[in-house]
Amino acid sequence: MLFVEQELAMLRQLIGQVQELLDLYDTPPLPPPYLLRHPPPTVLQPPPHLRNDRWCLLNLEDNPSEDDCYNLVMRAGKFKMLEPGKGPPSKRARKDRTREKLPETSNPTETMESEIWKKFPEDLYETVIARLPVATFFRFRSVCQKWNSLLTSNSFSVECSQVTRTQPWFYTRTHENVNTGVMYDPVSRKWYHPTAPAVPTKMIILPVASAGGLICFLDIGHKSFYVCNPLTQSFRELQARSVKVWSRVVVGMSVNHKSGSGAYRIMWVRSDGEYEVYDSKSNTWMCPGGMPACIKLPLSLNFRSHPVTVDGCMYFLRSDPDGIVSYDMETGIWKQFTVPAPVQLSDHTLAECGGRIMLVGLVSKNAATCVCIWELQKMSLLWKEVDRMPNVWCLEFYGKPIKMSCLGNRGLLMLSLRSKMMNRLVTYDVLRKEWFKVPNCVFPHSRKRQWIACGTAFHPCLTAKA
């Protein structure tokens, strides 16, 4: 009985759809469905202007949810013309029907309906474009002058500030091209080669810190600082420092996200305890004074390690004794923490992920070398190992003297592992504990591989201004 009721419901639905089709072609109406239970079936004739030797059948199986007869008629491919003497096609499996529909929905060359998209609200263009991948945005700038001028639009800056890009990019310098630099996008796993240098100077400058989409550069003579946005070429040369005698320094950079103004600060520290802080708001270097007596000097700073910033405090890695020195950018208070370093550790550097302070370095034993990751335990002030590079990858370094440098130390790390005949780049996602090999960086239109010399991570921001 249930089966009969289902068949009857399907018949009523079919009659209703045919009735709408006949109404569209001005044909006499059908009798109500309840009168069709007992009388003999009648053959429906097509409209007079459509009568010929062919059959006209509706293909309702493409989208059973469409009940609007107008949509069924106007959508291309809904009617199928059969040759004389041939019946309707047999019902196909759903897998076959889906396979036929895929090319229609995934065709990359499908044209957009101008009548629909010309009504797209103008105020939503900036909202959509701000959420495009960075590389896609620069291709879209060539569409029209209006889109090209978005970089100077205040409303577009507001839209970009509401977009959170979790994955950083990496700005690096190569031995073959120390002035221009190359950028790596870990999402698309592609290298991008800027046609113009980030900083318009003939001096050799190296990236030493980054924050808020901006990168801080220092020349090899340790005399001048530069700040720029490598995506938009926004550039500033900082004022000359008050310190005349220069030596090796550790440089850190931070942005005050709470203010919303994009103001940033740059800090350099020397081993003898001398330091300065640059404030972009006042465009001046400040010398707050020497370190307190509780900080043991000299600092024996680890110059291979970039400092990390957590909650407004900048942390530096030191040795003799092993530990960390912190500086509060708001209050100007220095602190030091004694943290024993893991045994047989070399080429180590600080990292940060979600407010956690991490340590990455090489651990060597006999002829074996491995990259290990530690997390600082806040209660015990000890390093706890949380991950290490897969053993299969470590076998590649067996018996070789390996040097490691960390090009990015926030969330996603890029590690450069070098020997005499090898320069391997890998990335490590601290949160997901995933290791990835980075494709080789080669010159455009060439197969020549470039060797990475140094670099830093930065979060791409189209509206960050130096």
Tab-separated table of C-alpha atoms in Angstrom:
chain	number	residue	atom	x	y	z
A	1	MET	CA	0.000	0.000	0.000
A	2	LEU	CA	2.841	2.358	0.833
A	3	PHE	CA	4.465	1.643	-2.516
A	4	VAL	CA	1.232	2.514	-4.364
A	5	GLU	CA	0.971	5.826	-2.499
A	6	GLN	CA	4.549	6.711	-3.427
A	7	GLU	CA	3.865	5.904	-7.080
A	8	LEU	CA	0.733	8.053	-6.976
A	9	ALA	CA	2.644	10.987	-5.443
A	10	MET	CA	5.289	10.774	-8.142
A	11	LEU	CA	2.571	10.664	-10.814
A	12	ARG	CA	0.900	13.756	-9.405
A	13	GLN	CA	4.213	15.640	-9.367
A	14	LEU	CA	4.886	14.682	-12.989
A	15	ILE	CA	1.406	15.741	-14.080
A	16	GLY	CA	1.856	19.086	-12.335
A	17	GLN	CA	5.125	19.753	-14.153
A	18	VAL	CA	3.622	18.793	-17.514
A	19	GLN	CA	0.633	21.014	-16.751
A	20	GLU	CA	2.956	24.000	-16.240
A	21	LEU	CA	4.678	23.204	-19.512
A	22	LEU	CA	1.383	23.071	-21.388
A	23	ASP	CA	0.277	26.342	-19.806
A	24	LEU	CA	3.467	27.903	-21.095
A	25	TYR	CA	2.516	26.912	-24.660
A	26	ASP	CA	-1.177	27.888	-24.327
A	27	THR	CA	-2.550	24.340	-24.514
A	28	PRO	CA	-5.822	23.219	-22.932
A	29	PRO	CA	-5.520	22.436	-19.237
A	30	LEU	CA	-5.346	18.901	-17.907
A	31	PRO	CA	-8.045	17.522	-15.651
A	32	PRO	CA	-7.275	17.502	-11.946
A	33	PRO	CA	-5.030	14.660	-10.729
A	34	TYR	CA	-7.832	12.888	-8.826
A	35	LEU	CA	-9.787	12.406	-12.110
A	36	LEU	CA	-6.869	10.513	-13.646
A	37	ARG	CA	-7.093	7.534	-11.324
A	38	HIS	CA	-9.668	5.466	-13.331
A	39	PRO	CA	-10.153	6.889	-16.853
A	40	PRO	CA	-7.903	5.419	-19.544
A	41	PRO	CA	-4.704	7.308	-20.174
A	42	THR	CA	-4.694	9.826	-22.967
A	43	VAL	CA	-1.773	10.712	-25.175
A	44	LEU	CA	-0.738	14.356	-24.859
A	45	GLN	CA	-0.036	16.037	-28.160
A	46	PRO	CA	2.600	18.766	-28.430
A	47	PRO	CA	1.562	22.287	-29.378
A	48	PRO	CA	0.670	22.782	-33.055
A	49	HIS	CA	3.816	24.781	-33.833
A	50	LEU	CA	6.000	22.030	-32.376
A	51	ARG	CA	4.384	19.023	-34.050
A	52	ASN	CA	6.878	17.098	-36.127
A	53	ASP	CA	8.421	13.672	-36.312
A	54	ARG	CA	10.538	14.166	-33.157
A	55	TRP	CA	9.880	13.820	-29.457
A	56	CYS	CA	10.594	16.559	-26.934
A	57	LEU	CA	11.502	15.278	-23.453
A	58	LEU	CA	12.378	17.211	-20.323
A	59	ASN	CA	15.611	16.165	-18.654
A	60	LEU	CA	14.623	16.591	-15.022
A	61	GLU	CA	17.433	14.501	-13.616
A	62	ASP	CA	20.089	17.221	-13.776
A	63	ASN	CA	18.568	19.028	-10.847
A	64	PRO	CA	15.451	17.455	-9.293
A	65	SER	CA	15.107	20.365	-6.868
A	66	GLU	CA	14.044	22.759	-9.641
A	67	ASP	CA	10.271	22.991	-9.827
A	68	ASP	CA	10.080	26.238	-11.777
A	69	CYS	CA	9.110	25.323	-15.327
A	70	TYR	CA	10.561	28.556	-16.666
A	71	ASN	CA	13.977	27.649	-15.321
A	72	LEU	CA	13.637	24.180	-16.768
A	73	VAL	CA	12.887	25.561	-20.209
A	74	MET	CA	15.472	28.339	-20.274
A	75	ARG	CA	18.429	26.383	-18.918
A	76	ALA	CA	20.571	25.083	-21.746
A	77	GLY	CA	20.510	21.353	-22.293
A	78	LYS	CA	17.177	20.732	-20.563
A	79	PHE	CA	15.456	19.582	-23.744
A	80	LYS	CA	16.734	16.565	-25.673
A	81	MET	CA	15.686	15.845	-29.236
A	82	LEU	CA	15.331	12.154	-30.088
A	83	GLU	CA	15.596	10.652	-33.508
A	84	PRO	CA	12.386	9.140	-35.027
A	85	GLY	CA	11.743	5.599	-33.914
A	86	LYS	CA	13.911	5.893	-30.806
A	87	GLY	CA	12.470	5.866	-27.337
A	88	PRO	CA	13.618	7.864	-24.340
A	89	PRO	CA	17.052	6.996	-22.928
A	90	SER	CA	17.262	4.514	-20.110
A	91	LYS	CA	17.970	5.746	-16.609
A	92	ARG	CA	21.688	5.994	-15.854
A	93	ALA	CA	23.501	5.506	-12.616
A	94	ARG	CA	24.005	8.597	-10.464
A	95	LYS	CA	27.808	8.217	-10.775
A	96	ASP	CA	27.549	8.533	-14.558
A	97	ARG	CA	25.289	11.568	-14.334
A	98	THR	CA	27.651	13.265	-11.886
A	99	ARG	CA	30.622	12.539	-14.105
A	100	GLU	CA	28.897	14.274	-17.012
A	101	LYS	CA	28.002	17.306	-14.934
A	102	LEU	CA	31.471	17.939	-13.520
A	103	PRO	CA	32.962	19.545	-16.629
A	104	GLU	CA	30.015	21.938	-16.796
A	105	THR	CA	30.479	23.198	-13.243
A	106	SER	CA	34.277	23.194	-13.116
A	107	ASN	CA	35.019	24.665	-16.533
A	108	PRO	CA	37.648	27.380	-15.876
A	109	THR	CA	36.795	29.182	-19.122
A	110	GLU	CA	33.101	29.585	-18.291
A	111	THR	CA	32.075	33.165	-19.021
A	112	MET	CA	30.444	35.300	-16.365
A	113	GLU	CA	26.982	36.697	-17.025
A	114	SER	CA	27.473	40.435	-17.503
A	115	GLU	CA	23.815	41.167	-16.765
A	116	ILE	CA	24.254	39.653	-13.301
A	117	TRP	CA	27.723	40.865	-12.343
A	118	LYS	CA	27.206	44.440	-13.517
A	119	LYS	CA	24.730	44.768	-10.639
A	120	PHE	CA	27.333	43.707	-8.058
A	121	PRO	CA	27.421	46.422	-5.347
A	122	GLU	CA	30.418	48.730	-5.676
A	123	ASP	CA	31.031	48.829	-1.923
A	124	LEU	CA	31.629	45.066	-1.876
A	125	TYR	CA	34.498	45.097	-4.376
A	126	GLU	CA	37.025	46.198	-1.758
A	127	THR	CA	35.689	43.619	0.701
A	128	VAL	CA	36.221	40.809	-1.799
A	129	ILE	CA	39.578	42.010	-3.146
A	130	ALA	CA	41.011	42.441	0.362
A	131	ARG	CA	40.474	38.720	0.936
A	132	LEU	CA	42.202	37.569	-2.214
A	133	PRO	CA	45.634	35.939	-2.030
A	134	VAL	CA	48.365	38.565	-2.162
A	135	ALA	CA	49.786	37.344	-5.461
A	136	THR	CA	46.294	37.389	-7.030
A	137	PHE	CA	45.730	40.984	-5.920
A	138	PHE	CA	48.766	42.234	-7.808
A	139	ARG	CA	47.497	40.576	-10.973
A	140	PHE	CA	44.102	42.239	-10.474
A	141	ARG	CA	45.678	45.713	-10.218
A	142	SER	CA	46.042	45.740	-14.000
A	143	VAL	CA	42.275	45.435	-14.526
A	144	CYS	CA	41.534	49.152	-14.171
A	145	GLN	CA	42.863	52.343	-12.631
A	146	LYS	CA	40.383	52.138	-9.765
A	147	TRP	CA	41.663	48.764	-8.622
A	148	ASN	CA	45.228	49.927	-9.107
A	149	SER	CA	44.620	52.828	-6.718
A	150	LEU	CA	43.278	50.622	-3.921
A	151	LEU	CA	46.624	50.677	-2.136
A	152	THR	CA	46.097	54.361	-1.298
A	153	SER	CA	42.435	53.964	-0.327
A	154	ASN	CA	41.571	54.437	3.351
A	155	SER	CA	38.491	52.238	3.093
A	156	PHE	CA	40.568	49.469	1.512
A	157	SER	CA	43.046	49.767	4.387
A	158	VAL	CA	40.190	49.203	6.816
A	159	GLU	CA	39.093	46.095	4.908
A	160	CYS	CA	42.643	44.718	4.879
A	161	SER	CA	42.994	45.279	8.628
A	162	GLN	CA	40.024	42.966	9.191
A	163	VAL	CA	41.660	40.108	7.284
A	164	THR	CA	43.932	37.820	9.301
A	165	ARG	CA	46.613	36.058	7.284
A	166	THR	CA	47.853	33.187	9.399
A	167	GLN	CA	50.770	32.113	7.225
A	168	PRO	CA	53.743	34.456	6.890
A	169	TRP	CA	55.871	34.958	3.813
A	170	PHE	CA	59.658	34.818	3.826
A	171	TYR	CA	61.896	37.550	2.469
A	172	THR	CA	65.385	36.263	1.703
A	173	ARG	CA	68.629	37.393	0.145
A	174	THR	CA	70.689	35.115	-2.057
A	175	HIS	CA	74.420	34.955	-2.666
A	176	GLU	CA	73.838	35.625	-6.359
A	177	ASN	CA	71.496	38.607	-5.916
A	178	VAL	CA	72.096	40.420	-2.630
A	179	ASN	CA	70.313	43.657	-3.595
A	180	THR	CA	66.932	42.546	-4.939
A	181	GLY	CA	65.944	39.592	-2.766
A	182	VAL	CA	63.316	36.913	-3.310
A	183	MET	CA	60.053	36.118	-1.481
A	184	TYR	CA	58.550	32.723	-0.710
A	185	ASP	CA	54.836	32.017	-0.241
A	186	PRO	CA	54.411	28.788	1.793
A	187	VAL	CA	50.728	28.438	0.828
A	188	SER	CA	51.302	28.269	-2.922
A	189	ARG	CA	54.871	26.990	-2.383
A	190	LYS	CA	56.179	29.479	-4.941
A	191	TRP	CA	59.115	31.892	-5.094
A	192	TYR	CA	58.531	35.458	-6.279
A	193	HIS	CA	61.304	37.603	-7.721
A	194	PRO	CA	60.725	41.378	-7.387
A	195	THR	CA	61.854	43.369	-10.409
A	196	ALA	CA	62.989	46.299	-8.249
A	197	PRO	CA	64.941	46.326	-4.989
A	198	ALA	CA	62.941	46.782	-1.810
A	199	VAL	CA	65.197	49.625	-0.681
A	200	PRO	CA	66.549	52.127	-3.265
A	201	THR	CA	70.174	52.127	-2.182
A	202	LYS	CA	73.394	50.875	-3.724
A	203	MET	CA	74.673	49.618	-0.389
A	204	ILE	CA	74.359	45.959	0.556
A	205	ILE	CA	71.643	45.717	3.173
A	206	LEU	CA	70.394	42.641	4.985
A	207	PRO	CA	66.975	41.905	6.540
A	208	VAL	CA	67.335	41.720	10.322
A	209	ALA	CA	63.779	42.029	11.735
A	210	SER	CA	60.122	42.420	10.747
A	211	ALA	CA	56.714	43.287	12.179
A	212	GLY	CA	53.312	44.360	10.866
A	213	GLY	CA	54.123	43.618	7.216
A	214	LEU	CA	57.291	45.760	7.328
A	215	ILE	CA	60.918	44.620	7.199
A	216	CYS	CA	63.868	46.299	8.892
A	217	PHE	CA	67.180	46.284	6.976
A	218	LEU	CA	70.687	47.019	8.234
A	219	ASP	CA	73.634	47.748	5.959
A	220	ILE	CA	76.720	45.574	6.199
A	221	GLY	CA	78.657	48.477	7.681
A	222	HIS	CA	76.193	48.568	10.616
A	223	LYS	CA	75.637	52.275	10.110
A	224	SER	CA	72.154	52.784	8.668
A	225	PHE	CA	68.694	51.289	9.211
A	226	TYR	CA	65.959	51.096	6.566
A	227	VAL	CA	62.295	50.055	6.822
A	228	CYS	CA	60.140	49.070	3.863
A	229	ASN	CA	57.105	47.102	2.728
A	230	PRO	CA	58.519	44.666	0.151
A	231	LEU	CA	55.137	44.311	-1.553
A	232	THR	CA	54.400	47.999	-2.195
A	233	GLN	CA	57.923	49.507	-2.072
A	234	SER	CA	56.885	51.850	0.760
A	235	PHE	CA	60.281	52.920	2.110
A	236	ARG	CA	61.903	54.946	4.890
A	237	GLU	CA	65.506	55.533	5.870
A	238	LEU	CA	65.732	55.992	9.610
A	239	GLN	CA	67.515	58.893	11.214
A	240	ALA	CA	71.177	58.527	12.061
A	241	ARG	CA	71.769	57.016	15.470
A	242	SER	CA	73.410	58.811	18.342
A	243	VAL	CA	76.029	56.062	18.800
A	244	LYS	CA	79.095	56.716	16.650
A	245	VAL	CA	81.209	53.648	17.376
A	246	TRP	CA	79.391	50.636	16.006
A	247	SER	CA	79.777	46.933	16.580
A	248	ARG	CA	77.753	43.761	16.168
A	249	VAL	CA	74.169	44.046	17.429
A	250	VAL	CA	70.933	42.109	17.797
A	251	VAL	CA	67.891	43.867	16.288
A	252	GLY	CA	64.217	43.424	17.177
A	253	MET	CA	61.010	45.020	15.879
A	254	SER	CA	57.457	45.239	17.220
A	255	VAL	CA	54.128	46.839	16.289
A	256	ASN	CA	51.503	48.208	18.647
A	257	HIS	CA	48.362	46.533	17.278
A	258	LYS	CA	46.137	48.049	19.978
A	259	SER	CA	46.678	51.616	18.768
A	260	GLY	CA	45.598	50.774	15.204
A	261	SER	CA	47.920	53.430	13.792
A	262	GLY	CA	50.526	51.021	12.483
A	263	ALA	CA	53.249	52.606	14.619
A	264	TYR	CA	56.289	50.412	15.162
A	265	ARG	CA	59.424	50.326	17.261
A	266	ILE	CA	62.903	49.031	16.469
A	267	MET	CA	65.433	48.087	19.103
A	268	TRP	CA	69.130	47.193	18.879
A	269	VAL	CA	71.219	45.796	21.716
A	270	ARG	CA	74.974	45.396	22.084
A	271	SER	CA	76.828	42.901	24.232
A	272	ASP	CA	78.131	45.647	26.497
A	273	GLY	CA	74.545	46.513	27.473
A	274	GLU	CA	74.138	49.618	25.333
A	275	TYR	CA	70.874	49.852	23.412
A	276	GLU	CA	68.544	52.259	21.607
A	277	VAL	CA	64.866	52.251	20.667
A	278	TYR	CA	63.406	53.884	17.550
A	279	ASP	CA	59.791	55.112	17.625
A	280	SER	CA	58.107	55.643	14.242
A	281	LYS	CA	55.603	58.092	15.745
A	282	SER	CA	58.277	60.593	16.746
A	283	ASN	CA	60.751	59.440	14.079
A	284	THR	CA	63.573	59.542	16.638
A	285	TRP	CA	65.988	57.212	18.396
A	286	MET	CA	65.698	57.113	22.173
A	287	CYS	CA	68.403	56.050	24.601
A	288	PRO	CA	66.549	55.129	27.820
A	289	GLY	CA	69.823	54.505	29.651
A	290	GLY	CA	72.007	51.592	30.638
A	291	MET	CA	70.870	48.228	31.894
A	292	PRO	CA	70.151	47.732	35.595
A	293	ALA	CA	72.797	46.236	37.844
A	294	CYS	CA	70.905	42.952	38.099
A	295	ILE	CA	71.711	42.149	34.455
A	296	LYS	CA	75.098	40.441	34.192
A	297	LEU	CA	77.387	41.991	31.589
A	298	PRO	CA	78.651	41.305	29.031
A	299	LEU	CA	75.456	39.793	27.664
A	300	SER	CA	77.191	37.283	25.359
A	301	LEU	CA	74.257	37.639	22.980
A	302	ASN	CA	73.557	34.951	20.435
A	303	PHE	CA	73.842	36.982	17.228
A	304	ARG	CA	72.491	34.091	15.142
A	305	SER	CA	69.190	34.254	17.025
A	306	HIS	CA	66.501	36.789	16.177
A	307	PRO	CA	64.615	38.081	19.234
A	308	VAL	CA	60.924	37.287	19.629
A	309	THR	CA	58.129	39.544	20.901
A	310	VAL	CA	55.387	38.236	23.189
A	311	ASP	CA	52.784	40.557	24.779
A	312	GLY	CA	54.899	43.668	24.271
A	313	CYS	CA	58.080	42.122	25.695
A	314	MET	CA	61.119	41.408	23.541
A	315	TYR	CA	63.189	38.331	24.413
A	316	PHE	CA	66.867	37.872	23.554
A	317	LEU	CA	68.897	34.662	23.769
A	318	ARG	CA	72.148	34.850	25.700
A	319	SER	CA	74.932	32.562	26.889
A	320	ASP	CA	77.367	32.511	29.853
A	321	PRO	CA	75.165	31.915	31.687
A	322	ASP	CA	72.636	30.307	29.359
A	323	GLY	CA	69.286	32.007	29.505
A	324	ILE	CA	66.984	34.729	28.217
A	325	VAL	CA	66.946	38.504	28.675
A	326	SER	CA	63.656	40.383	28.237
A	327	TYR	CA	62.775	44.046	27.712
A	328	ASP	CA	59.284	45.509	28.135
A	329	MET	CA	58.730	47.946	25.266
A	330	GLU	CA	56.107	49.908	27.234
A	331	THR	CA	57.609	50.144	30.715
A	332	GLY	CA	61.311	49.893	29.803
A	333	ILE	CA	61.944	47.185	32.447
A	334	TRP	CA	64.739	44.625	31.891
A	335	LYS	CA	64.631	41.065	33.263
A	336	GLN	CA	66.867	38.034	32.942
A	337	PHE	CA	66.096	34.327	33.314
A	338	THR	CA	68.597	31.515	33.722
A	339	VAL	CA	67.564	28.638	31.464
A	340	PRO	CA	70.040	25.771	30.976
A	341	ALA	CA	70.583	24.932	27.324
A	342	PRO	CA	70.037	21.371	26.047
A	343	VAL	CA	73.210	19.294	25.810
A	344	GLN	CA	75.187	19.039	22.560
A	345	LEU	CA	73.247	22.006	21.148
A	346	SER	CA	74.471	24.281	18.347
A	347	ASP	CA	73.130	26.910	15.944
A	348	HIS	CA	70.106	27.457	18.185
A	349	THR	CA	67.657	30.335	17.981
A	350	LEU	CA	64.484	31.530	19.674
A	351	ALA	CA	61.038	31.091	18.124
A	352	GLU	CA	57.489	31.967	19.108
A	353	CYS	CA	54.052	30.465	18.502
A	354	GLY	CA	50.829	31.679	20.092
A	355	GLY	CA	52.645	33.336	22.988
A	356	ARG	CA	54.827	30.285	23.677
A	357	ILE	CA	58.607	30.721	23.600
A	358	MET	CA	60.295	27.984	21.586
A	359	LEU	CA	63.866	26.970	20.833
A	360	VAL	CA	65.120	25.344	17.634
A	361	GLY	CA	68.620	24.042	17.098
A	362	LEU	CA	70.932	21.253	15.976
A	363	VAL	CA	71.762	18.328	18.228
A	364	SER	CA	74.799	16.282	17.188
A	365	LYS	CA	75.945	12.948	18.562
A	366	ASN	CA	78.839	11.109	16.977
A	367	ALA	CA	78.203	11.456	13.204
A	368	ALA	CA	74.421	11.966	13.488
A	369	THR	CA	72.796	15.400	13.381
A	370	CYS	CA	69.134	16.254	13.932
A	371	VAL	CA	67.001	19.383	14.179
A	372	CYS	CA	65.055	19.534	17.458
A	373	ILE	CA	62.280	21.782	18.770
A	374	TRP	CA	61.870	22.702	22.453
A	375	GLU	CA	59.270	24.676	24.403
A	376	LEU	CA	60.079	26.772	27.471
A	377	GLN	CA	58.255	25.583	30.579
A	378	LYS	CA	57.248	28.754	32.428
A	379	MET	CA	57.064	27.147	35.860
A	380	SER	CA	60.373	25.266	35.860
A	381	LEU	CA	62.226	27.487	33.336
A	382	LEU	CA	63.482	24.398	31.510
A	383	TRP	CA	63.441	23.471	27.841
A	384	LYS	CA	61.168	20.520	26.998
A	385	GLU	CA	61.632	18.767	23.659
A	386	VAL	CA	58.359	18.681	21.727
A	387	ASP	CA	59.387	17.546	18.247
A	388	ARG	CA	62.306	16.732	15.969
A	389	MET	CA	62.917	16.396	12.254
A	390	PRO	CA	61.939	13.035	10.691
A	391	ASN	CA	64.738	10.489	10.879
A	392	VAL	CA	64.605	9.874	7.138
A	393	TRP	CA	65.534	13.503	6.509
A	394	CYS	CA	68.255	13.463	9.160
A	395	LEU	CA	69.994	10.577	7.375
A	396	GLU	CA	70.846	13.026	4.595
A	397	PHE	CA	73.094	14.900	7.057
A	398	TYR	CA	74.843	11.840	8.446
A	399	GLY	CA	78.593	12.334	8.626
A	400	LYS	CA	78.428	15.886	7.241
A	401	PRO	CA	79.283	19.112	9.083
A	402	ILE	CA	75.960	20.988	9.015
A	403	LYS	CA	75.294	24.650	9.715
A	404	MET	CA	71.764	25.889	10.382
A	405	SER	CA	70.164	29.335	10.355
A	406	CYS	CA	66.542	30.223	11.047
A	407	LEU	CA	65.002	32.651	8.553
A	408	GLY	CA	61.653	32.998	10.295
A	409	ASN	CA	60.808	32.344	13.921
A	410	ARG	CA	57.081	33.013	14.379
A	411	GLY	CA	54.596	30.176	14.006
A	412	LEU	CA	56.079	28.943	10.756
A	413	LEU	CA	59.854	28.462	10.744
A	414	MET	CA	62.119	28.328	7.719
A	415	LEU	CA	65.401	26.552	8.373
A	416	SER	CA	68.427	26.719	6.096
A	417	LEU	CA	70.667	23.647	6.454
A	418	ARG	CA	74.013	23.985	4.709
A	419	SER	CA	77.135	21.977	4.069
A	420	LYS	CA	79.836	22.215	1.412
A	421	MET	CA	77.697	20.508	-1.246
A	422	MET	CA	74.180	21.043	0.079
A	423	ASN	CA	71.790	23.885	0.883
A	424	ARG	CA	68.493	22.457	2.091
A	425	LEU	CA	65.483	24.620	2.987
A	426	VAL	CA	62.663	23.234	5.128
A	427	THR	CA	59.688	24.780	6.884
A	428	TYR	CA	58.234	23.678	10.191
A	429	ASP	CA	54.712	24.509	11.369
A	430	VAL	CA	55.016	24.762	15.151
A	431	LEU	CA	51.274	24.469	15.796
A	432	ARG	CA	50.631	21.482	13.521
A	433	LYS	CA	54.072	19.901	13.966
A	434	GLU	CA	54.462	19.464	10.225
A	435	TRP	CA	57.705	19.472	8.230
A	436	PHE	CA	57.864	20.460	4.562
A	437	LYS	CA	60.694	20.674	2.078
A	438	VAL	CA	60.915	24.012	0.280
A	439	PRO	CA	61.300	23.869	-3.526
A	440	ASN	CA	64.554	25.141	-4.953
A	441	CYS	CA	64.817	28.860	-5.654
A	442	VAL	CA	65.892	29.369	-9.259
A	443	PHE	CA	66.321	32.429	-11.456
A	444	PRO	CA	63.303	33.306	-13.646
A	445	HIS	CA	63.536	31.713	-17.093
A	446	SER	CA	66.565	29.772	-15.927
A	447	ARG	CA	67.472	26.564	-14.156
A	448	LYS	CA	70.265	28.061	-12.110
A	449	ARG	CA	69.642	27.496	-8.427
A	450	GLN	CA	70.068	30.358	-5.967
A	451	TRP	CA	71.619	29.778	-2.562
A	452	ILE	CA	69.825	31.500	0.305
A	453	ALA	CA	72.130	33.641	2.450
A	454	CYS	CA	69.797	35.203	5.036
A	455	GLY	CA	66.200	36.280	5.507
A	456	THR	CA	63.272	36.895	7.794
A	457	ALA	CA	59.563	36.108	7.970
A	458	PHE	CA	56.893	38.786	7.521
A	459	HIS	CA	53.130	38.791	7.334
A	460	PRO	CA	52.205	40.293	3.952
A	461	CYS	CA	50.166	43.468	4.362
A	462	LEU	CA	49.145	45.525	1.349
A	463	THR	CA	48.494	48.705	3.335
A	464	ALA	CA	51.428	48.759	5.787
A	465	LYS	CA	53.364	51.982	5.417
A	466	ALA	CA	56.947	52.603	6.451
